[in-house]
Coordinates of C-alpha atoms and ligand atoms in Angstrom, one line a residue:
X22 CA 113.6 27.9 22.7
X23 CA 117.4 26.7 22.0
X24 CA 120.2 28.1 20.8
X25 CA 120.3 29.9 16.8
X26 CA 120.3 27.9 14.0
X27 CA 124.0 28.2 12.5
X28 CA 123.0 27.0 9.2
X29 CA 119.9 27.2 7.2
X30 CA 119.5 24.4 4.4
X31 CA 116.7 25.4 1.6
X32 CA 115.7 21.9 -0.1
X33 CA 113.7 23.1 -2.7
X34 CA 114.9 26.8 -3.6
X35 CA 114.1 26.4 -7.2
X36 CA 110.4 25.8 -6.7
X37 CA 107.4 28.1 -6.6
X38 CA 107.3 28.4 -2.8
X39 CA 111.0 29.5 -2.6
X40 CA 110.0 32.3 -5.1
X41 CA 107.1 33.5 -3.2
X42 CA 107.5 33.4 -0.3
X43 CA 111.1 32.0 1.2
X44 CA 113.1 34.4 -0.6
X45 CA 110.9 37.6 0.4
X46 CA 111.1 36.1 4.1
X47 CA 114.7 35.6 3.8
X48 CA 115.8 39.4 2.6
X49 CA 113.0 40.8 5.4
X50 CA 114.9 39.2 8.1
X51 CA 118.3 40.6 6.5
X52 CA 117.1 43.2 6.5
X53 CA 115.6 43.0 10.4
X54 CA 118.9 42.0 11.9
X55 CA 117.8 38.9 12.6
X56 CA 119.6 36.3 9.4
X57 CA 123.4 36.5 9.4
X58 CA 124.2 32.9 8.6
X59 CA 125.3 30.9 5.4
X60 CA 122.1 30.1 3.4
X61 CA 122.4 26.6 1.5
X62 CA 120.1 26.2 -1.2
X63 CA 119.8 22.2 -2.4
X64 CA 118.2 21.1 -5.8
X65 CA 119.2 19.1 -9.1
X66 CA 118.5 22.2 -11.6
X67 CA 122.1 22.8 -12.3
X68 CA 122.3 25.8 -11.4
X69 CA 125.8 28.0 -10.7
X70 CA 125.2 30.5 -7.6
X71 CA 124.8 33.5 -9.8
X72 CA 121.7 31.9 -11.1
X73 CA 120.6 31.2 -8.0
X74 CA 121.6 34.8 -7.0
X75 CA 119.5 35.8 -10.1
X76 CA 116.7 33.7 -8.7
X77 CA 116.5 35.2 -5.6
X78 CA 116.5 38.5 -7.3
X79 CA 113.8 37.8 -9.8
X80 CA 111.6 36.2 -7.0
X81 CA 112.1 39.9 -4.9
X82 CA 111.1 42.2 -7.9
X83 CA 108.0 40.4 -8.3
X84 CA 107.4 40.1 -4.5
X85 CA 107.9 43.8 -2.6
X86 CA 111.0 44.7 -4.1
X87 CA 114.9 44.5 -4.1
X88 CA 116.6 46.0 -0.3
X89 CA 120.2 46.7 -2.3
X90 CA 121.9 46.4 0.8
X91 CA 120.0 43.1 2.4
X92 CA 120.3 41.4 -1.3
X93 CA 123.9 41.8 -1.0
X94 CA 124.1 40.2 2.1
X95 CA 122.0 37.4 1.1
X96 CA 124.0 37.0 -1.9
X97 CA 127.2 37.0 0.4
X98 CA 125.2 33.9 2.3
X99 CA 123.5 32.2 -0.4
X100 CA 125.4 28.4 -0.8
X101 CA 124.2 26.6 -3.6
X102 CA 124.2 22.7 -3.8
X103 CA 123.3 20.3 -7.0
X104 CA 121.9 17.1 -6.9
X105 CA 119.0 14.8 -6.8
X106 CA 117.5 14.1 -3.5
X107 CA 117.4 10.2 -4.4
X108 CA 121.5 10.4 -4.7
X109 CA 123.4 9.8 -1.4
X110 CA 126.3 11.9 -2.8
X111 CA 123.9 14.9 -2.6
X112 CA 124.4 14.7 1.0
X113 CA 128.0 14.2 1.0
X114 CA 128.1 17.8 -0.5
X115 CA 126.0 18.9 1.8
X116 CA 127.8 18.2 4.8
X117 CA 131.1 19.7 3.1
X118 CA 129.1 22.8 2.0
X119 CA 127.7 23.3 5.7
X120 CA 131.7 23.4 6.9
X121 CA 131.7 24.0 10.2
X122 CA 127.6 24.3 11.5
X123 CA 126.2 22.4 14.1
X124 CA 123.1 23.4 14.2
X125 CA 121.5 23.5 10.8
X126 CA 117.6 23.9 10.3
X127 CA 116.7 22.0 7.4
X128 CA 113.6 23.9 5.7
X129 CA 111.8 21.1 3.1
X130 CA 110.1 23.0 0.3
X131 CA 109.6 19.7 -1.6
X132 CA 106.9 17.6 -2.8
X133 CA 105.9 15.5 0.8
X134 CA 106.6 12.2 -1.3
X135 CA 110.5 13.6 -0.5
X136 CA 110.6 14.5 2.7
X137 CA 110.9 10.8 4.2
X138 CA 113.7 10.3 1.1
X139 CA 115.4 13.7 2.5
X140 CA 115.1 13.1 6.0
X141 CA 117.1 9.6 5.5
X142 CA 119.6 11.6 3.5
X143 CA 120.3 13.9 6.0
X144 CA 120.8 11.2 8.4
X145 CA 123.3 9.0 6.6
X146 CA 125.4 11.9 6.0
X147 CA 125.9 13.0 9.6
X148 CA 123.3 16.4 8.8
X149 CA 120.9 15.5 11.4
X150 CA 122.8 15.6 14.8
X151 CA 121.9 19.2 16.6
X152 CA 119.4 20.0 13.6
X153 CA 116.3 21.0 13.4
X154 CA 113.9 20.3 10.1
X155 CA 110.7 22.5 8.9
X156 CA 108.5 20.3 6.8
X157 CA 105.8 22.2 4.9
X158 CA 102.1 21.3 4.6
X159 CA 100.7 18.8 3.0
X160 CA 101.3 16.6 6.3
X161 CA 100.2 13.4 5.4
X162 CA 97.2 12.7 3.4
X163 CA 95.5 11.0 5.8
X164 CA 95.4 9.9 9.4
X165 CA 97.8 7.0 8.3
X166 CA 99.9 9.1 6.4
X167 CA 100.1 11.5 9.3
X168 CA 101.2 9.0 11.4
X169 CA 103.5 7.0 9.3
X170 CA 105.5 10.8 8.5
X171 CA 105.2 11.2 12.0
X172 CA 107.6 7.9 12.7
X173 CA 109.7 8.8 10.3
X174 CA 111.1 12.0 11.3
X175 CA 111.1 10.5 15.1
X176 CA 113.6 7.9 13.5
X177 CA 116.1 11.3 13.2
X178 CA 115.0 14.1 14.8
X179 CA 113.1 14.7 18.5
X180 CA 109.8 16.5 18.4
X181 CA 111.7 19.4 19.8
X182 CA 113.2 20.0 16.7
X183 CA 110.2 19.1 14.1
X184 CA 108.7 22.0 12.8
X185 CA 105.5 21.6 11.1
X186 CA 104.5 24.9 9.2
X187 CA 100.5 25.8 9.2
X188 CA 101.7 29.6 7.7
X189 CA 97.8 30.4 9.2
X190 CA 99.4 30.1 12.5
X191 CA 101.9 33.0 11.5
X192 CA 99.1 35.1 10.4
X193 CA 99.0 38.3 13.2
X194 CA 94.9 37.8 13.1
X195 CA 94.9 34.3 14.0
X196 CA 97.5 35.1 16.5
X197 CA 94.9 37.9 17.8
X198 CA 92.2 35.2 18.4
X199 CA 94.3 33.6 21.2
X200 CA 95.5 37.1 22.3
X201 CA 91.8 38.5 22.5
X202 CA 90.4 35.4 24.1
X203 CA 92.8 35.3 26.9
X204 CA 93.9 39.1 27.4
X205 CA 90.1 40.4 28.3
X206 CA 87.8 39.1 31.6
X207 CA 84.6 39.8 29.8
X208 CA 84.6 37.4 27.1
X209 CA 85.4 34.0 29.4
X210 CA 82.1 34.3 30.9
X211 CA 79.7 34.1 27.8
X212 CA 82.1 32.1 26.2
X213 CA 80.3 28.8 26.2
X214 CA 77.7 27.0 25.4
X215 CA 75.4 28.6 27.8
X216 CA 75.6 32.1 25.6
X217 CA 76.9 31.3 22.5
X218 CA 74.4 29.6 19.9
X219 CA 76.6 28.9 17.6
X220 CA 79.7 29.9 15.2
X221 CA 80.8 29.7 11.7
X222 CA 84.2 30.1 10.2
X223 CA 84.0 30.9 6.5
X224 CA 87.0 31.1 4.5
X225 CA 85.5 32.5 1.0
X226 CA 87.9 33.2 -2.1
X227 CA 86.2 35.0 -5.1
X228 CA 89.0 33.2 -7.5
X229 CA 89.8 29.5 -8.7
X230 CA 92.8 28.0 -8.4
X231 CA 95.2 30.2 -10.7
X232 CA 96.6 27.8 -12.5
X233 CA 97.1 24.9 -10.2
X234 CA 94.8 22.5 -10.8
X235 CA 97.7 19.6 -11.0
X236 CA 98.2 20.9 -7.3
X237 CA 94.5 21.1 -6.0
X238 CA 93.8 17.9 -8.1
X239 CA 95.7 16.1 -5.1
X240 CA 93.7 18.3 -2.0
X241 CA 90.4 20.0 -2.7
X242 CA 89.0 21.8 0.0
X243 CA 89.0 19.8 3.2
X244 CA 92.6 18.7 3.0
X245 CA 93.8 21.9 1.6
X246 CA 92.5 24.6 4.4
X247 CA 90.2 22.5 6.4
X248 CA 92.1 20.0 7.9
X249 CA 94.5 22.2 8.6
X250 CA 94.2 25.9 8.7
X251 CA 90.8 26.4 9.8
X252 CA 90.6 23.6 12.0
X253 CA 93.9 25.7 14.0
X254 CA 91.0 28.4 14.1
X255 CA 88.9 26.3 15.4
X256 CA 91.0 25.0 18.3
X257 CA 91.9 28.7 19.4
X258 CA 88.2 29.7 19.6
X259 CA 87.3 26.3 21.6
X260 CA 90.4 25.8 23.8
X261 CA 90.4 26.3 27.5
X262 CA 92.6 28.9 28.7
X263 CA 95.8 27.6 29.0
X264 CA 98.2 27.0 32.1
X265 CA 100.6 29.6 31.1
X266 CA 101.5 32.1 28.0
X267 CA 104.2 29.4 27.1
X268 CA 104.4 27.2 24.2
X269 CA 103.8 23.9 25.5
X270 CA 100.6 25.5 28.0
X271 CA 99.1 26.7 24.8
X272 CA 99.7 23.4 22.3
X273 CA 98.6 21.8 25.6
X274 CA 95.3 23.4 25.6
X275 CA 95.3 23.4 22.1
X276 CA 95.3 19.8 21.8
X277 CA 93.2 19.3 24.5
X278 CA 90.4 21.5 22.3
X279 CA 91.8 19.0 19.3
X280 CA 90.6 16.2 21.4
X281 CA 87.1 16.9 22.0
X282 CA 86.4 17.5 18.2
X283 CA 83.8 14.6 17.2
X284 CA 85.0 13.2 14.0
X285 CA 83.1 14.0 11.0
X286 CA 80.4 11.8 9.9
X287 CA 79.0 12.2 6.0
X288 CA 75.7 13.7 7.2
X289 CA 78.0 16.6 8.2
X290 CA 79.5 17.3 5.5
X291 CA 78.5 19.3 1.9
X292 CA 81.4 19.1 -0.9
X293 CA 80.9 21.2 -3.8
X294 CA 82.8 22.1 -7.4
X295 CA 82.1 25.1 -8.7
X296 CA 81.3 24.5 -12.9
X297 CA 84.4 25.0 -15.4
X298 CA 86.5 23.5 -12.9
X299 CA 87.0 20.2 -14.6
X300 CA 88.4 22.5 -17.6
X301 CA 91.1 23.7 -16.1
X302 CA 94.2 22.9 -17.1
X303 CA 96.0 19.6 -14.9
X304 CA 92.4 18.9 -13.8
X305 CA 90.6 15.6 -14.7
X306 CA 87.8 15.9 -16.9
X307 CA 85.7 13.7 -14.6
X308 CA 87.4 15.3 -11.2
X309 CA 85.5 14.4 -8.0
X310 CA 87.6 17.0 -6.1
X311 CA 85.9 19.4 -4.1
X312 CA 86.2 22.9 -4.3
X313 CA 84.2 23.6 -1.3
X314 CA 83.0 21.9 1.3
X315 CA 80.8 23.0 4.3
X316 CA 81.1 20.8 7.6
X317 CA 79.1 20.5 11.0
X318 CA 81.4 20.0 14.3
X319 CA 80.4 18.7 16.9
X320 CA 82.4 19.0 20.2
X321 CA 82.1 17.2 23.7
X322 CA 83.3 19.2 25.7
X323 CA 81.4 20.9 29.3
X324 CA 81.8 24.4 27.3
X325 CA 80.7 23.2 23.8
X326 CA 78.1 20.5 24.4
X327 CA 75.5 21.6 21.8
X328 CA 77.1 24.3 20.3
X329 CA 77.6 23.4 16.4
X330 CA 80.9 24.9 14.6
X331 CA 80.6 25.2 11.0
X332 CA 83.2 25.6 8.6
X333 CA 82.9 26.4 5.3
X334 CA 85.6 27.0 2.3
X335 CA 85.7 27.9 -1.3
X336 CA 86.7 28.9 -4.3
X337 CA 84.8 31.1 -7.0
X338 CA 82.5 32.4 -3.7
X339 CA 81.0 35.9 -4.4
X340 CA 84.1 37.5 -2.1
X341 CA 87.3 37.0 -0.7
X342 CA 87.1 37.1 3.1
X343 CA 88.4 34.5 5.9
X344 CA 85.4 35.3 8.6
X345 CA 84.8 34.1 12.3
X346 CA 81.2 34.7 13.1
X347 CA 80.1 33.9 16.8
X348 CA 76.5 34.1 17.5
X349 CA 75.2 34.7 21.0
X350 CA 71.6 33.3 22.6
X351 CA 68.9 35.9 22.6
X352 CA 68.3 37.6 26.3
X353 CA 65.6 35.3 28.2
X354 CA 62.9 37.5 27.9
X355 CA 61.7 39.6 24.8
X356 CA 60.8 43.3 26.8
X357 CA 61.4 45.4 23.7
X358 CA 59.4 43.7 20.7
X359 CA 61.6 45.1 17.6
X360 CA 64.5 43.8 19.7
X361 CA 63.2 39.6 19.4
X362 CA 63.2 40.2 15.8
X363 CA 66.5 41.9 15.0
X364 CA 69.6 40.0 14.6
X365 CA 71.1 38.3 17.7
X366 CA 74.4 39.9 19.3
X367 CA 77.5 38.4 17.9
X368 CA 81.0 38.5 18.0
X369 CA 82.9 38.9 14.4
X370 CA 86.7 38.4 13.9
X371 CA 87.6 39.2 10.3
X372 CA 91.1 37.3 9.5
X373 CA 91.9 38.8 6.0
X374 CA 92.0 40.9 4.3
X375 CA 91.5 43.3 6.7
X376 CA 91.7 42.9 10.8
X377 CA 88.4 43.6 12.3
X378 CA 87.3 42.4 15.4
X379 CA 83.9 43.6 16.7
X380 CA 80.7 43.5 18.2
X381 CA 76.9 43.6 17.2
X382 CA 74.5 44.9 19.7
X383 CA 71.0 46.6 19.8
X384 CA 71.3 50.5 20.8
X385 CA 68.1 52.6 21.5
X386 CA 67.3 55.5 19.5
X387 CA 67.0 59.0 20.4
X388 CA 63.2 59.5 21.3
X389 CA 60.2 58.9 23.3
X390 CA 59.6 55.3 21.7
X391 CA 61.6 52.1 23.2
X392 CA 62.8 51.0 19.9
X393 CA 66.3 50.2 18.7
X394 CA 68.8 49.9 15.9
X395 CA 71.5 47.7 15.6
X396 CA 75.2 48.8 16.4
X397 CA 78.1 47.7 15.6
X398 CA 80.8 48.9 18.1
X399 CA 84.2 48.0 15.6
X400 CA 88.2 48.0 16.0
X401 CA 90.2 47.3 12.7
X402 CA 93.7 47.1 11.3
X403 CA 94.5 48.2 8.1
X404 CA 97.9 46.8 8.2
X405 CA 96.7 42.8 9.0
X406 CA 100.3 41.4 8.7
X407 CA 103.3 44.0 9.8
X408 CA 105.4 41.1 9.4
X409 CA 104.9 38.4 6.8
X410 CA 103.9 34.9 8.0
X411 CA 106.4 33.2 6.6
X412 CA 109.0 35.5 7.9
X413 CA 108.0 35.3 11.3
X414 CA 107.7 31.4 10.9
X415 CA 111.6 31.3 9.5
X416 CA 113.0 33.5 12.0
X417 CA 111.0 31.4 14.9
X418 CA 111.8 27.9 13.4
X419 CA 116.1 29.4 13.7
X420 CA 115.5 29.7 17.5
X421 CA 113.6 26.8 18.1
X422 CA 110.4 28.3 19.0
X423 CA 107.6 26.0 18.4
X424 CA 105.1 27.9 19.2
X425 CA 103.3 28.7 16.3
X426 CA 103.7 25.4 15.0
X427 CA 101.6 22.4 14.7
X428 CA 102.8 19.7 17.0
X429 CA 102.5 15.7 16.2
X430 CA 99.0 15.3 18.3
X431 CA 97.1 17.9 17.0
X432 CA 98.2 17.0 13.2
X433 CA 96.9 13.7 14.2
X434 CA 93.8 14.8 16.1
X435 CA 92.8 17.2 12.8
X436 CA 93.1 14.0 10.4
X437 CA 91.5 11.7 13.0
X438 CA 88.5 14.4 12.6
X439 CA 88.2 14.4 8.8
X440 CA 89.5 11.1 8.0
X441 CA 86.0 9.9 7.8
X442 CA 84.8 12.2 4.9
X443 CA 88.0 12.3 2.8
X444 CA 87.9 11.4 -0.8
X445 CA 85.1 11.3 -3.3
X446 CA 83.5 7.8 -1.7
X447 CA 82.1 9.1 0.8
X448 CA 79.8 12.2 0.0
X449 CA 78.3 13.5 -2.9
X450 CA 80.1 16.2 -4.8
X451 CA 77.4 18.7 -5.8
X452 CA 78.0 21.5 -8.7
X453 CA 77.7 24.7 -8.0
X454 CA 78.0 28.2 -10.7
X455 CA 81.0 30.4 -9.9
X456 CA 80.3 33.4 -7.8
X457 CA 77.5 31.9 -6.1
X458 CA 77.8 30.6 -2.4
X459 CA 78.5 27.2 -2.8
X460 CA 75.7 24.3 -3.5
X461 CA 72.2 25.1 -2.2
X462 CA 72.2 21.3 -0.5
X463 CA 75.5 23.4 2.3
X464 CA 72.2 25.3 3.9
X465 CA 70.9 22.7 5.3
X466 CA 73.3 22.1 7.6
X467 CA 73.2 25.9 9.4
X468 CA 69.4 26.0 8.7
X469 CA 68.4 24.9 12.1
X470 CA 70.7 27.7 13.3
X471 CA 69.1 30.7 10.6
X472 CA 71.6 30.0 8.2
X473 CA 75.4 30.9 7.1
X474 CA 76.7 34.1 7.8
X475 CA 77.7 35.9 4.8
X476 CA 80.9 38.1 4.9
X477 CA 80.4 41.4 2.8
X478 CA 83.1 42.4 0.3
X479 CA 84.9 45.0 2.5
X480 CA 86.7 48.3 1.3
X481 CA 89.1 49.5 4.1
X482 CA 88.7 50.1 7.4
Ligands
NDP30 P1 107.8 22.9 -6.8 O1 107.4 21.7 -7.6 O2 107.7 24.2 -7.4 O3 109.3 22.7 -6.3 C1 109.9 21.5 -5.9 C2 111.3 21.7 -5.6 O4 111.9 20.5 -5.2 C3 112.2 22.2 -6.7 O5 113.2 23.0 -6.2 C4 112.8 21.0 -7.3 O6 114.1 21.1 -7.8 C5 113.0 20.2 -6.0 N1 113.0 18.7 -6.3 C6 111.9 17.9 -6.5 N2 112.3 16.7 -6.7 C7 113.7 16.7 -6.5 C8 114.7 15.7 -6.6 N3 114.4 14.4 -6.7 N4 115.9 16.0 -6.4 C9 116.3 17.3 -6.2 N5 115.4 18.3 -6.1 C10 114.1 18.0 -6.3 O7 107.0 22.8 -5.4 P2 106.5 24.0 -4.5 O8 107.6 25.0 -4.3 O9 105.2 24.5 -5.1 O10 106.1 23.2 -3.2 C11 107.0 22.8 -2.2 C12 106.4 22.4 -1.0 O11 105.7 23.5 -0.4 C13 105.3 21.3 -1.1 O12 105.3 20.5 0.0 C14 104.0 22.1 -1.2 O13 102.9 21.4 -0.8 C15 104.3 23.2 -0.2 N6 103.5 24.4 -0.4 C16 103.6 25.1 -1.6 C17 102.9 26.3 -1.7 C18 103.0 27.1 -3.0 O14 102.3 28.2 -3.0 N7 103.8 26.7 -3.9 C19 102.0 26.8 -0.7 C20 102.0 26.0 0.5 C21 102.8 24.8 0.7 P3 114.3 21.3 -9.4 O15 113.5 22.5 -9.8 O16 115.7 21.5 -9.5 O17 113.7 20.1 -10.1

């Protein structure tokens, strides 16, 4: 950590992420305590600061409500500059509108084909010494992309003060992963591939993509949430326990677990589009882009030799659920015959909407007769998120706390391990009907393994 951010520069702030989810963020922290410097917002609509005071207010009614007091303050902050990002003289106003800061954090809510355009900006007018920047996902497109956004930014700021926001990583339950892993003794020693037969990550969404198809047109499902956010899930469940509770010890460890993922070869992989995507609106009528996609990993690793991780994402699925489902080996020996034919024991860590983490065992009944029933011993939070992802991200990105951000080598490790299966040339894009699972052709790859795990629709806790 460094010292406080003295400024913080929104790039961006008429755009859709500034209305969902930066201005919410920024009145929480008011609100907290924890935001008590000049707010400059940079874009080329024009705007006067009461319309960007307006903004903000519009953006809160729809999003949790107006705080009267923390709005005011924010409105006392709020700085608003106009100009095109292309324009040097942009960033002349800039640096006159940051006065006195130091220490800016530069927060890029722009399209990625800007941030190298932005970060130059910055740098030509004397924004860049003692700042930090947060660029937000896409990052890259590709392993080369990765990279090549990668040297750019090292051209003006050190890694220290690149933040890379995954908001997954801000998310309390996938924070709870590496806090459950690490804070028990009875997991570590089943926790490999002597145990554990296998585990699947399924992130399912029972909608389509709301309107922004021009958006999804240039991801689909493995760049959108595989390459990054569930991948991050992946590296928290395979990573060795790290040196020390400090950031570098666990992006250590975490990129260590990057490291041993194989990349992904074409057999591995299942793409799918659900039917009546291609009609919505910004989509190509003859779109290749998935909608889901089901993958194999494979990871050589002492621990994970053997052990498959599948992943599998879509939209239009029967439910909305983000699921980690970790299978355990059967006991050597079958004593209790009912018990060889009921489920396996397993470990499930529910993400969203709810927290649940718990575990599936076989319990005798009551009676004279050695038979079972399966149990379910179950801990879950009603309340997944008590502060907002994006919130926690902003307040950590002002102190200069990387830790729950993604640092250079494991952005390049995740594109190194779907680089090989990106883009329609590659695999088959099968069609499958909305509310349905995905394409019959994705259960092949878990069928070797008694195939997927499906998360119910869940009511509460
Ligand atoms: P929008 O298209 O809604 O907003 C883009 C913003 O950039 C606007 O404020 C726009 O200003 C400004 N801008 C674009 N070009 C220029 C330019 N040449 N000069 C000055 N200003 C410019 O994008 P989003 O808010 O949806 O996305 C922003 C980033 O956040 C992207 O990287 C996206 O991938 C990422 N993201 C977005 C999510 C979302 O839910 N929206 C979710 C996760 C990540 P103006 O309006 O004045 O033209």
């Amino acid at each position: 950590m460094g010292e406080q951010s003295d400024a913080l520069v929104l790039f961006g702030v008429t755009g859709d992420l500034a209305f969902k989810q930066v201005f919410p963020a920024l009145q929480a922290l008011i609100r907290r305590g924890q935001l008590s410097v000049p707010i400059v917002g940079v874009a080329r609509s024009g705007w006067t600061l009461e319309q960007l005071r307006d903004r903000a207010r519009q953006s809160l009614e729809a999003h949790g409500g107006v705080d009267a007091a923390a709005f005011a303050r924010m409105s006392e902050l709020f700085r608003y500059v106009d100009g095109d990002y292309r324009d040097p003289a942009t960033y002349v106003r800039l640096r006159e509108a940051l006065g006195t800061a130091a220490r800016p954090l530069h927060y890029l809510a722009i399209p990625p084909s800007l941030f190298a355009v932005v970060a130059e900006g910055l740098a030509s007018s004397g924004c860049t010494p003692g700042a930090r920047v947060v660029v937000e996902k896409p990052f890259g497109r590709d392993l080369a992309s990765a990279r090549e956004l990668n040297t750019t930014l090292h051209r003006f700021f050190r890694e220290a003060d690149i933040f890379r926001i995954d908001h997954y990583l801000g998310k309390e339950p996938v924070q709870n992963l590496l806090y459950y892993r690490f804070a028990n003794s009875f997991l570590e020693p089943v926790w490999n591939r002597n145990y554990i037969r296998q585990i699947q990550i399924t992130m399912a969404e029972s909608f389509g993509v709301r309107g922004r198809g021009k958006f999804y047109e240039e991801a689909g499902a493995i760049r959108d949430v595989v390459q990054n956010h569930l991948l991050q899930v992946v590296s928290l469940l395979a990573m060795e326990p790290p040196s020390g509770s400090d950031t570098e010890a666990v992006r250590d460890a975490k990129g260590q677990a990057f490291r041993v993922i194989r990349p992904l070869q074409p057999a591995d992989v299942v793409r799918g589009q659900f039917a009546g995507y291609r009609n919505e609106p910004g989509v190509a009528p003859d779109s290749e882009v998935e909608t889901f996609a089901a993958v194999r990993l494979q990871l050589d690793s002492w621990r994970w030799a053997g052990v498959p991780f599948f992943i599998r994402a879509g939209k239009c699925l029967p439910v909305t659920a983000t699921e980690v489902f970790v299978e355990l080996k059967r006991p050597p020996q079958a004593l209790f015959a009912d018990a060889a034919t009921s489920p396996a024991n397993c470990f499930r860590f529910r993400l969203s909407p709810h927290v649940v983490l718990s575990l599936a065992a076989r319990a005798k009944l009551p009676g004279e007769a050695m038979v079972g029933e399966d149990v379910e011993l179950v801990s879950c939070h009603e309340r997944a998120d008590e502060m907002a992802p994006y919130e926690r991200l902003l307040r950590d990105a002002m102190r200069g706390d990387q830790m729950l951000f993604a640092r250079e080598d494991a952005v390049e490790r995740a594109w190194r391990v779907v680089d090989p299966v990106l883009g329609s040339g590659t695999t088959p894009l099968e069609t499958y009907a909305a509310g349905s699972w995905g394409p019959t052709e994705a259960d092949c790859l878990t069928a070797a393994t008694g195939g997927w795990h499906q998360p119910a629709e869940e009511s509460g806790c």
